[in-house]
PDB file of N, CA, C and O in Angstrom:
ATOM      1  N   MET A 232     121.608  96.194 108.730  1.00  0.00           N
ATOM      2  CA  MET A 232     120.358  95.586 108.279  1.00  0.00           C
ATOM      3  C   MET A 232     119.196  96.318 108.933  1.00  0.00           C
ATOM      4  O   MET A 232     119.258  96.680 110.092  1.00  0.00           O
ATOM      5  N   PHE A 233     118.150  96.548 108.191  1.00  0.00           N
ATOM      6  CA  PHE A 233     116.994  97.241 108.736  1.00  0.00           C
ATOM      7  C   PHE A 233     115.880  96.249 109.054  1.00  0.00           C
ATOM      8  O   PHE A 233     115.829  95.156 108.515  1.00  0.00           O
ATOM      9  N   ASN A 234     115.006  96.673 109.951  1.00  0.00           N
ATOM     10  CA  ASN A 234     113.888  95.826 110.348  1.00  0.00           C
ATOM     11  C   ASN A 234     112.835  95.845 109.249  1.00  0.00           C
ATOM     12  O   ASN A 234     112.352  96.911 108.873  1.00  0.00           O
ATOM     13  N   LEU A 235     112.452  94.672 108.758  1.00  0.00           N
ATOM     14  CA  LEU A 235     111.471  94.593 107.677  1.00  0.00           C
ATOM     15  C   LEU A 235     110.033  94.543 108.171  1.00  0.00           C
ATOM     16  O   LEU A 235     109.118  94.581 107.369  1.00  0.00           O
ATOM     17  N   PHE A 236     109.837  94.460 109.470  1.00  0.00           N
ATOM     18  CA  PHE A 236     108.472  94.396 109.974  1.00  0.00           C
ATOM     19  C   PHE A 236     108.120  95.698 110.666  1.00  0.00           C
ATOM     20  O   PHE A 236     108.838  96.155 111.552  1.00  0.00           O
ATOM     21  N   PRO A 237     107.007  96.314 110.258  1.00  0.00           N
ATOM     22  CA  PRO A 237     106.618  97.603 110.829  1.00  0.00           C
ATOM     23  C   PRO A 237     106.081  97.465 112.252  1.00  0.00           C
ATOM     24  O   PRO A 237     105.701  96.386 112.692  1.00  0.00           O
ATOM     25  N   ASN A 238     106.009  98.611 112.937  1.00  0.00           N
ATOM     26  CA  ASN A 238     105.452  98.594 114.290  1.00  0.00           C
ATOM     27  C   ASN A 238     103.929  98.503 114.233  1.00  0.00           C
ATOM     28  O   ASN A 238     103.320  98.586 113.158  1.00  0.00           O
ATOM     29  N   VAL A 239     103.307  98.356 115.376  1.00  0.00           N
ATOM     30  CA  VAL A 239     101.856  98.121 115.467  1.00  0.00           C
ATOM     31  C   VAL A 239     101.064  99.263 114.837  1.00  0.00           C
ATOM     32  O   VAL A 239     100.113  99.031 114.084  1.00  0.00           O
ATOM     33  N   GLU A 240     101.446 100.500 115.130  1.00  0.00           N
ATOM     34  CA  GLU A 240     100.711 101.647 114.581  1.00  0.00           C
ATOM     35  C   GLU A 240     100.755 101.658 113.055  1.00  0.00           C
ATOM     36  O   GLU A 240      99.771 101.981 112.396  1.00  0.00           O
ATOM     37  N   THR A 241     101.899 101.284 112.516  1.00  0.00           N
ATOM     38  CA  THR A 241     102.042 101.243 111.065  1.00  0.00           C
ATOM     39  C   THR A 241     101.167 100.155 110.458  1.00  0.00           C
ATOM     40  O   THR A 241     100.510 100.373 109.437  1.00  0.00           O
ATOM     41  N   VAL A 242     101.117  99.000 111.096  1.00  0.00           N
ATOM     42  CA  VAL A 242     100.283  97.903 110.607  1.00  0.00           C
ATOM     43  C   VAL A 242      98.809  98.326 110.605  1.00  0.00           C
ATOM     44  O   VAL A 242      98.085  98.081 109.638  1.00  0.00           O
ATOM     45  N   LEU A 243      98.377  98.978 111.667  1.00  0.00           N
ATOM     46  CA  LEU A 243      96.988  99.449 111.735  1.00  0.00           C
ATOM     47  C   LEU A 243      96.706 100.477 110.643  1.00  0.00           C
ATOM     48  O   LEU A 243      95.628 100.483 110.046  1.00  0.00           O
ATOM     49  N   TYR A 244      97.670 101.328 110.365  1.00  0.00           N
ATOM     50  CA  TYR A 244      97.539 102.311 109.284  1.00  0.00           C
ATOM     51  C   TYR A 244      97.390 101.595 107.944  1.00  0.00           C
ATOM     52  O   TYR A 244      96.534 101.948 107.128  1.00  0.00           O
ATOM     53  N   TYR A 245      98.220 100.588 107.714  1.00  0.00           N
ATOM     54  CA  TYR A 245      98.120  99.813 106.474  1.00  0.00           C
ATOM     55  C   TYR A 245      96.743  99.158 106.341  1.00  0.00           C
ATOM     56  O   TYR A 245      96.188  99.090 105.249  1.00  0.00           O
ATOM     57  N   GLU A 246      96.195  98.698 107.444  1.00  0.00           N
ATOM     58  CA  GLU A 246      94.846  98.114 107.409  1.00  0.00           C
ATOM     59  C   GLU A 246      93.821  99.175 107.019  1.00  0.00           C
ATOM     60  O   GLU A 246      92.958  98.927 106.171  1.00  0.00           O
ATOM     61  N   ARG A 247      93.910 100.340 107.620  1.00  0.00           N
ATOM     62  CA  ARG A 247      92.957 101.419 107.297  1.00  0.00           C
ATOM     63  C   ARG A 247      93.063 101.840 105.843  1.00  0.00           C
ATOM     64  O   ARG A 247      92.065 102.175 105.209  1.00  0.00           O
ATOM     65  N   LYS A 248      94.270 101.822 105.305  1.00  0.00           N
ATOM     66  CA  LYS A 248      94.498 102.208 103.906  1.00  0.00           C
ATOM     67  C   LYS A 248      94.277 101.051 102.937  1.00  0.00           C
ATOM     68  O   LYS A 248      94.493 101.197 101.734  1.00  0.00           O
ATOM     69  N   LYS A 249      93.874  99.893 103.467  1.00  0.00           N
ATOM     70  CA  LYS A 249      93.556  98.698 102.662  1.00  0.00           C
ATOM     71  C   LYS A 249      94.782  98.118 101.948  1.00  0.00           C
ATOM     72  O   LYS A 249      94.656  97.453 100.919  1.00  0.00           O
ATOM     73  N   LEU A 250      95.982  98.356 102.491  1.00  0.00           N
ATOM     74  CA  LEU A 250      97.173  97.725 101.938  1.00  0.00           C
ATOM     75  C   LEU A 250      97.254  96.263 102.359  1.00  0.00           C
ATOM     76  O   LEU A 250      97.853  95.441 101.661  1.00  0.00           O
ATOM     77  N   ILE A 251      96.688  95.968 103.508  1.00  0.00           N
ATOM     78  CA  ILE A 251      96.566  94.588 103.979  1.00  0.00           C
ATOM     79  C   ILE A 251      95.149  94.415 104.499  1.00  0.00           C
ATOM     80  O   ILE A 251      94.539  95.370 104.992  1.00  0.00           O
ATOM     81  N   PRO A 252      94.592  93.222 104.376  1.00  0.00           N
ATOM     82  CA  PRO A 252      93.248  92.995 104.912  1.00  0.00           C
ATOM     83  C   PRO A 252      93.276  92.920 106.439  1.00  0.00           C
ATOM     84  O   PRO A 252      94.299  92.561 107.034  1.00  0.00           O
ATOM     85  N   GLU A 253      92.177  93.282 107.041  1.00  0.00           N
ATOM     86  CA  GLU A 253      92.086  93.115 108.491  1.00  0.00           C
ATOM     87  C   GLU A 253      92.021  91.627 108.788  1.00  0.00           C
ATOM     88  O   GLU A 253      91.170  90.914 108.261  1.00  0.00           O
ATOM     89  N   PRO A 254      92.927  91.124 109.597  1.00  0.00           N
ATOM     90  CA  PRO A 254      92.989  89.683 109.848  1.00  0.00           C
ATOM     91  C   PRO A 254      91.931  89.227 110.852  1.00  0.00           C
ATOM     92  O   PRO A 254      91.376  90.042 111.598  1.00  0.00           O
ATOM     93  N   PRO A 255      91.679  87.946 110.871  1.00  0.00           N
ATOM     94  CA  PRO A 255      90.774  87.417 111.909  1.00  0.00           C
ATOM     95  C   PRO A 255      91.419  87.582 113.280  1.00  0.00           C
ATOM     96  O   PRO A 255      92.626  87.798 113.390  1.00  0.00           O
ATOM     97  N   ARG A 256      90.592  87.463 114.293  1.00  0.00           N
ATOM     98  CA  ARG A 256      91.081  87.596 115.667  1.00  0.00           C
ATOM     99  C   ARG A 256      90.828  86.304 116.426  1.00  0.00           C
ATOM    100  O   ARG A 256      89.870  85.593 116.146  1.00  0.00           O
ATOM    101  N   ASN A 257      91.675  86.056 117.397  1.00  0.00           N
ATOM    102  CA  ASN A 257      91.477  84.877 118.233  1.00  0.00           C
ATOM    103  C   ASN A 257      90.500  85.207 119.360  1.00  0.00           C
ATOM    104  O   ASN A 257      89.967  86.321 119.421  1.00  0.00           O
ATOM    105  N   SER A 258      90.267  84.280 120.244  1.00  0.00           N
ATOM    106  CA  SER A 258      89.282  84.485 121.316  1.00  0.00           C
ATOM    107  C   SER A 258      89.683  85.612 122.269  1.00  0.00           C
ATOM    108  O   SER A 258      88.828  86.205 122.923  1.00  0.00           O
ATOM    109  N   SER A 259      90.971  85.936 122.310  1.00  0.00           N
ATOM    110  CA  SER A 259      91.439  87.045 123.147  1.00  0.00           C
ATOM    111  C   SER A 259      91.439  88.365 122.387  1.00  0.00           C
ATOM    112  O   SER A 259      91.919  89.374 122.902  1.00  0.00           O
ATOM    113  N   ARG A 260      90.930  88.355 121.160  1.00  0.00           N
ATOM    114  CA  ARG A 260      90.818  89.529 120.300  1.00  0.00           C
ATOM    115  C   ARG A 260      92.151  89.992 119.694  1.00  0.00           C
ATOM    116  O   ARG A 260      92.270  91.082 119.171  1.00  0.00           O
ATOM    117  N   TYR A 261      93.174  89.147 119.791  1.00  0.00           N
ATOM    118  CA  TYR A 261      94.446  89.462 119.146  1.00  0.00           C
ATOM    119  C   TYR A 261      94.337  89.154 117.656  1.00  0.00           C
ATOM    120  O   TYR A 261      93.735  88.148 117.265  1.00  0.00           O
ATOM    121  N   ARG A 262      94.934  90.008 116.853  1.00  0.00           N
ATOM    122  CA  ARG A 262      94.955  89.760 115.414  1.00  0.00           C
ATOM    123  C   ARG A 262      95.831  88.542 115.122  1.00  0.00           C
ATOM    124  O   ARG A 262      96.881  88.377 115.719  1.00  0.00           O
ATOM    125  N   GLN A 263      95.378  87.742 114.164  1.00  0.00           N
ATOM    126  CA  GLN A 263      96.140  86.564 113.745  1.00  0.00           C
ATOM    127  C   GLN A 263      96.493  86.714 112.269  1.00  0.00           C
ATOM    128  O   GLN A 263      95.645  86.505 111.401  1.00  0.00           O
ATOM    129  N   TYR A 264      97.729  87.069 112.022  1.00  0.00           N
ATOM    130  CA  TYR A 264      98.187  87.259 110.651  1.00  0.00           C
ATOM    131  C   TYR A 264      98.677  85.943 110.070  1.00  0.00           C
ATOM    132  O   TYR A 264      99.395  85.204 110.715  1.00  0.00           O
ATOM    133  N   SER A 265      98.282  85.698 108.840  1.00  0.00           N
ATOM    134  CA  SER A 265      98.750  84.502 108.141  1.00  0.00           C
ATOM    135  C   SER A 265     100.145  84.770 107.581  1.00  0.00           C
ATOM    136  O   SER A 265     100.612  85.917 107.544  1.00  0.00           O
ATOM    137  N   SER A 266     100.789  83.734 107.114  1.00  0.00           N
ATOM    138  CA  SER A 266     102.116  83.917 106.509  1.00  0.00           C
ATOM    139  C   SER A 266     102.009  84.794 105.257  1.00  0.00           C
ATOM    140  O   SER A 266     102.921  85.558 104.953  1.00  0.00           O
ATOM    141  N   LYS A 267     100.888  84.719 104.557  1.00  0.00           N
ATOM    142  CA  LYS A 267     100.673  85.550 103.370  1.00  0.00           C
ATOM    143  C   LYS A 267     100.659  87.030 103.758  1.00  0.00           C
ATOM    144  O   LYS A 267     101.282  87.863 103.092  1.00  0.00           O
ATOM    145  N   GLU A 268      99.962  87.376 104.843  1.00  0.00           N
ATOM    146  CA  GLU A 268      99.912  88.773 105.271  1.00  0.00           C
ATOM    147  C   GLU A 268     101.271  89.238 105.788  1.00  0.00           C
ATOM    148  O   GLU A 268     101.662  90.381 105.561  1.00  0.00           O
ATOM    149  N   LEU A 269     101.998  88.354 106.452  1.00  0.00           N
ATOM    150  CA  LEU A 269     103.336  88.718 106.927  1.00  0.00           C
ATOM    151  C   LEU A 269     104.276  88.969 105.750  1.00  0.00           C
ATOM    152  O   LEU A 269     105.087  89.900 105.779  1.00  0.00           O
ATOM    153  N   LYS A 270     104.151  88.173 104.698  1.00  0.00           N
ATOM    154  CA  LYS A 270     104.952  88.392 103.492  1.00  0.00           C
ATOM    155  C   LYS A 270     104.584  89.731 102.848  1.00  0.00           C
ATOM    156  O   LYS A 270     105.454  90.452 102.365  1.00  0.00           O
ATOM    157  N   ARG A 271     103.297  90.053 102.863  1.00  0.00           N
ATOM    158  CA  ARG A 271     102.860  91.327 102.294  1.00  0.00           C
ATOM    159  C   ARG A 271     103.422  92.493 103.102  1.00  0.00           C
ATOM    160  O   ARG A 271     103.878  93.479 102.534  1.00  0.00           O
ATOM    161  N   LEU A 272     103.408  92.379 104.421  1.00  0.00           N
ATOM    162  CA  LEU A 272     103.981  93.428 105.263  1.00  0.00           C
ATOM    163  C   LEU A 272     105.469  93.602 104.960  1.00  0.00           C
ATOM    164  O   LEU A 272     105.959  94.733 104.860  1.00  0.00           O
ATOM    165  N   LYS A 273     106.166  92.503 104.818  1.00  0.00           N
ATOM    166  CA  LYS A 273     107.594  92.554 104.501  1.00  0.00           C
ATOM    167  C   LYS A 273     107.805  93.205 103.134  1.00  0.00           C
ATOM    168  O   LYS A 273     108.712  94.017 102.954  1.00  0.00           O
ATOM    169  N   PHE A 274     106.956  92.852 102.164  1.00  0.00           N
ATOM    170  CA  PHE A 274     107.055  93.457 100.837  1.00  0.00           C
ATOM    171  C   PHE A 274     106.827  94.965 100.904  1.00  0.00           C
ATOM    172  O   PHE A 274     107.572  95.742 100.299  1.00  0.00           O
ATOM    173  N   ILE A 275     105.808  95.393 101.625  1.00  0.00           N
ATOM    174  CA  ILE A 275     105.495  96.821 101.728  1.00  0.00           C
ATOM    175  C   ILE A 275     106.689  97.576 102.311  1.00  0.00           C
ATOM    176  O   ILE A 275     107.114  98.608 101.778  1.00  0.00           O
ATOM    177  N   LYS A 276     107.222  97.066 103.387  1.00  0.00           N
ATOM    178  CA  LYS A 276     108.352  97.715 104.042  1.00  0.00           C
ATOM    179  C   LYS A 276     109.572  97.748 103.115  1.00  0.00           C
ATOM    180  O   LYS A 276     110.255  98.768 103.002  1.00  0.00           O
ATOM    181  N   SER A 277     109.836  96.650 102.412  1.00  0.00           N
ATOM    182  CA  SER A 277     110.967  96.600 101.479  1.00  0.00           C
ATOM    183  C   SER A 277     110.767  97.585 100.330  1.00  0.00           C
ATOM    184  O   SER A 277     111.710  98.277  99.928  1.00  0.00           O
ATOM    185  N   ALA A 278     109.559  97.643  99.802  1.00  0.00           N
ATOM    186  CA  ALA A 278     109.263  98.558  98.697  1.00  0.00           C
ATOM    187  C   ALA A 278     109.439 100.013  99.131  1.00  0.00           C
ATOM    188  O   ALA A 278     109.946 100.842  98.361  1.00  0.00           O
ATOM    189  N   GLN A 279     109.034 100.322 100.353  1.00  0.00           N
ATOM    190  CA  GLN A 279     109.238 101.683 100.864  1.00  0.00           C
ATOM    191  C   GLN A 279     110.726 102.005 100.958  1.00  0.00           C
ATOM    192  O   GLN A 279     111.139 103.115 100.620  1.00  0.00           O
ATOM    193  N   LYS A 280     111.524 101.046 101.410  1.00  0.00           N
ATOM    194  CA  LYS A 280     112.969 101.255 101.516  1.00  0.00           C
ATOM    195  C   LYS A 280     113.590 101.510 100.143  1.00  0.00           C
ATOM    196  O   LYS A 280     114.616 102.162 100.034  1.00  0.00           O
ATOM    197  N   LEU A 281     112.945 100.986  99.091  1.00  0.00           N
ATOM    198  CA  LEU A 281     113.419 101.217  97.728  1.00  0.00           C
ATOM    199  C   LEU A 281     112.903 102.526  97.147  1.00  0.00           C
ATOM    200  O   LEU A 281     113.240 102.878  96.023  1.00  0.00           O
ATOM    201  N   GLY A 282     112.059 103.236  97.910  1.00  0.00           N
ATOM    202  CA  GLY A 282     111.586 104.545  97.478  1.00  0.00           C
ATOM    203  C   GLY A 282     110.187 104.588  96.898  1.00  0.00           C
ATOM    204  O   GLY A 282     109.754 105.644  96.435  1.00  0.00           O
ATOM    205  N   LEU A 283     109.464 103.476  96.904  1.00  0.00           N
ATOM    206  CA  LEU A 283     108.099 103.497  96.387  1.00  0.00           C
ATOM    207  C   LEU A 283     107.161 104.126  97.405  1.00  0.00           C
ATOM    208  O   LEU A 283     107.323 103.945  98.613  1.00  0.00           O
ATOM    209  N   SER A 284     106.177 104.848  96.904  1.00  0.00           N
ATOM    210  CA  SER A 284     105.161 105.446  97.772  1.00  0.00           C
ATOM    211  C   SER A 284     104.120 104.393  98.128  1.00  0.00           C
ATOM    212  O   SER A 284     104.009 103.354  97.460  1.00  0.00           O
ATOM    213  N   LEU A 285     103.340 104.671  99.163  1.00  0.00           N
ATOM    214  CA  LEU A 285     102.267 103.735  99.526  1.00  0.00           C
ATOM    215  C   LEU A 285     101.248 103.613  98.405  1.00  0.00           C
ATOM    216  O   LEU A 285     100.679 102.547  98.198  1.00  0.00           O
ATOM    217  N   LYS A 286     101.024 104.679  97.661  1.00  0.00           N
ATOM    218  CA  LYS A 286     100.101 104.615  96.525  1.00  0.00           C
ATOM    219  C   LYS A 286     100.637 103.646  95.470  1.00  0.00           C
ATOM    220  O   LYS A 286      99.897 102.813  94.951  1.00  0.00           O
ATOM    221  N   GLU A 287     101.925 103.752  95.160  1.00  0.00           N
ATOM    222  CA  GLU A 287     102.529 102.843  94.183  1.00  0.00           C
ATOM    223  C   GLU A 287     102.490 101.398  94.680  1.00  0.00           C
ATOM    224  O   GLU A 287     102.175 100.483  93.914  1.00  0.00           O
ATOM    225  N   ILE A 288     102.775 101.212  95.958  1.00  0.00           N
ATOM    226  CA  ILE A 288     102.744  99.872  96.543  1.00  0.00           C
ATOM    227  C   ILE A 288     101.333  99.309  96.487  1.00  0.00           C
ATOM    228  O   ILE A 288     101.128  98.141  96.154  1.00  0.00           O
ATOM    229  N   SER A 289     100.357 100.149  96.772  1.00  0.00           N
ATOM    230  CA  SER A 289      98.959  99.717  96.716  1.00  0.00           C
ATOM    231  C   SER A 289      98.593  99.258  95.306  1.00  0.00           C
ATOM    232  O   SER A 289      97.926  98.235  95.130  1.00  0.00           O
ATOM    233  N   GLU A 290      99.034  99.997  94.313  1.00  0.00           N
ATOM    234  CA  GLU A 290      98.751  99.626  92.926  1.00  0.00           C
ATOM    235  C   GLU A 290      99.391  98.286  92.577  1.00  0.00           C
ATOM    236  O   GLU A 290      98.782  97.445  91.928  1.00  0.00           O
ATOM    237  N   ILE A 291     100.617  98.085  93.019  1.00  0.00           N
ATOM    238  CA  ILE A 291     101.319  96.823  92.733  1.00  0.00           C
ATOM    239  C   ILE A 291     100.627  95.656  93.426  1.00  0.00           C
ATOM    240  O   ILE A 291     100.447  94.590  92.833  1.00  0.00           O
ATOM    241  N   THR A 292     100.222  95.834  94.674  1.00  0.00           N
ATOM    242  CA  THR A 292      99.646  94.720  95.429  1.00  0.00           C
ATOM    243  C   THR A 292      98.239  94.365  94.971  1.00  0.00           C
ATOM    244  O   THR A 292      97.722  93.320  95.370  1.00  0.00           O
ATOM    245  N   THR A 293      97.628  95.182  94.122  1.00  0.00           N
ATOM    246  CA  THR A 293      96.302  94.829  93.610  1.00  0.00           C
ATOM    247  C   THR A 293      96.375  93.803  92.485  1.00  0.00           C
ATOM    248  O   THR A 293      95.388  93.168  92.166  1.00  0.00           O
ATOM    249  N   PHE A 294      97.560  93.648  91.895  1.00  0.00           N
ATOM    250  CA  PHE A 294      97.703  92.659  90.838  1.00  0.00           C
ATOM    251  C   PHE A 294      97.664  91.263  91.432  1.00  0.00           C
ATOM    252  O   PHE A 294      98.240  90.988  92.470  1.00  0.00           O
ATOM    253  N   LYS A 295      96.978  90.385  90.757  1.00  0.00           N
ATOM    254  CA  LYS A 295      96.757  89.029  91.263  1.00  0.00           C
ATOM    255  C   LYS A 295      97.781  88.021  90.773  1.00  0.00           C
ATOM    256  O   LYS A 295      97.872  86.932  91.289  1.00  0.00           O
ATOM    257  N   SER A 296      98.525  88.377  89.739  1.00  0.00           N
ATOM    258  CA  SER A 296      99.457  87.397  89.201  1.00  0.00           C
ATOM    259  C   SER A 296     100.673  88.081  88.590  1.00  0.00           C
ATOM    260  O   SER A 296     100.665  89.272  88.312  1.00  0.00           O
ATOM    261  N   VAL A 297     101.695  87.288  88.366  1.00  0.00           N
ATOM    262  CA  VAL A 297     102.898  87.788  87.714  1.00  0.00           C
ATOM    263  C   VAL A 297     102.565  88.235  86.297  1.00  0.00           C
ATOM    264  O   VAL A 297     103.107  89.217  85.798  1.00  0.00           O
ATOM    265  N   ASN A 298     101.640  87.552  85.644  1.00  0.00           N
ATOM    266  CA  ASN A 298     101.259  87.930  84.282  1.00  0.00           C
ATOM    267  C   ASN A 298     100.699  89.343  84.240  1.00  0.00           C
ATOM    268  O   ASN A 298     100.980  90.094  83.306  1.00  0.00           O
ATOM    269  N   GLN A 299      99.909  89.716  85.238  1.00  0.00           N
ATOM    270  CA  GLN A 299      99.388  91.074  85.282  1.00  0.00           C
ATOM    271  C   GLN A 299     100.513  92.084  85.479  1.00  0.00           C
ATOM    272  O   GLN A 299     100.494  93.158  84.888  1.00  0.00           O
ATOM    273  N   LEU A 300     101.495  91.756  86.290  1.00  0.00           N
ATOM    274  CA  LEU A 300     102.643  92.644  86.472  1.00  0.00           C
ATOM    275  C   LEU A 300     103.443  92.760  85.183  1.00  0.00           C
ATOM    276  O   LEU A 300     103.894  93.839  84.816  1.00  0.00           O
ATOM    277  N   ASN A 301     103.621  91.655  84.481  1.00  0.00           N
ATOM    278  CA  ASN A 301     104.335  91.689  83.209  1.00  0.00           C
ATOM    279  C   ASN A 301     103.628  92.595  82.221  1.00  0.00           C
ATOM    280  O   ASN A 301     104.265  93.351  81.491  1.00  0.00           O
ATOM    281  N   LEU A 302     102.320  92.542  82.183  1.00  0.00           N
ATOM    282  CA  LEU A 302     101.556  93.426  81.289  1.00  0.00           C
ATOM    283  C   LEU A 302     101.795  94.885  81.651  1.00  0.00           C
ATOM    284  O   LEU A 302     101.940  95.730  80.782  1.00  0.00           O
ATOM    285  N   LEU A 303     101.856  95.189  82.925  1.00  0.00           N
ATOM    286  CA  LEU A 303     102.087  96.560  83.381  1.00  0.00           C
ATOM    287  C   LEU A 303     103.441  97.067  82.902  1.00  0.00           C
ATOM    288  O   LEU A 303     103.542  98.178  82.370  1.00  0.00           O
ATOM    289  N   PHE A 304     104.465  96.268  83.051  1.00  0.00           N
ATOM    290  CA  PHE A 304     105.817  96.710  82.720  1.00  0.00           C
ATOM    291  C   PHE A 304     106.140  96.614  81.240  1.00  0.00           C
ATOM    292  O   PHE A 304     107.133  97.182  80.796  1.00  0.00           O
ATOM    293  N   ASN A 305     105.317  95.907  80.475  1.00  0.00           N
ATOM    294  CA  ASN A 305     105.582  95.765  79.044  1.00  0.00           C
ATOM    295  C   ASN A 305     104.716  96.669  78.193  1.00  0.00           C
ATOM    296  O   ASN A 305     104.682  96.531  76.977  1.00  0.00           O
ATOM    297  N   GLU A 306     104.011  97.599  78.821  1.00  0.00           N
ATOM    298  CA  GLU A 306     103.143  98.515  78.041  1.00  0.00           C
ATOM    299  C   GLU A 306     103.966  99.493  77.245  1.00  0.00           C
ATOM    300  O   GLU A 306     105.013  99.895  77.580  1.00  0.00           O
TER     301      GLU A 306
END
């Protein structure tokens, strides 16, 4: 089994590339990721393991709904 959560440097890279939003910080300046962002990180890592590029993953994550994804695949 492989680790689905990336290391800190990778997460920061994803933030710079706008694959995930920069999360709010607590009073100690630590990033606080929501469950939604953690799911997105897991999705990104899983998609990479399946061979998708970060560009392809970025395009997929811009869709807001399953209906938009269905339109993409049914063209």
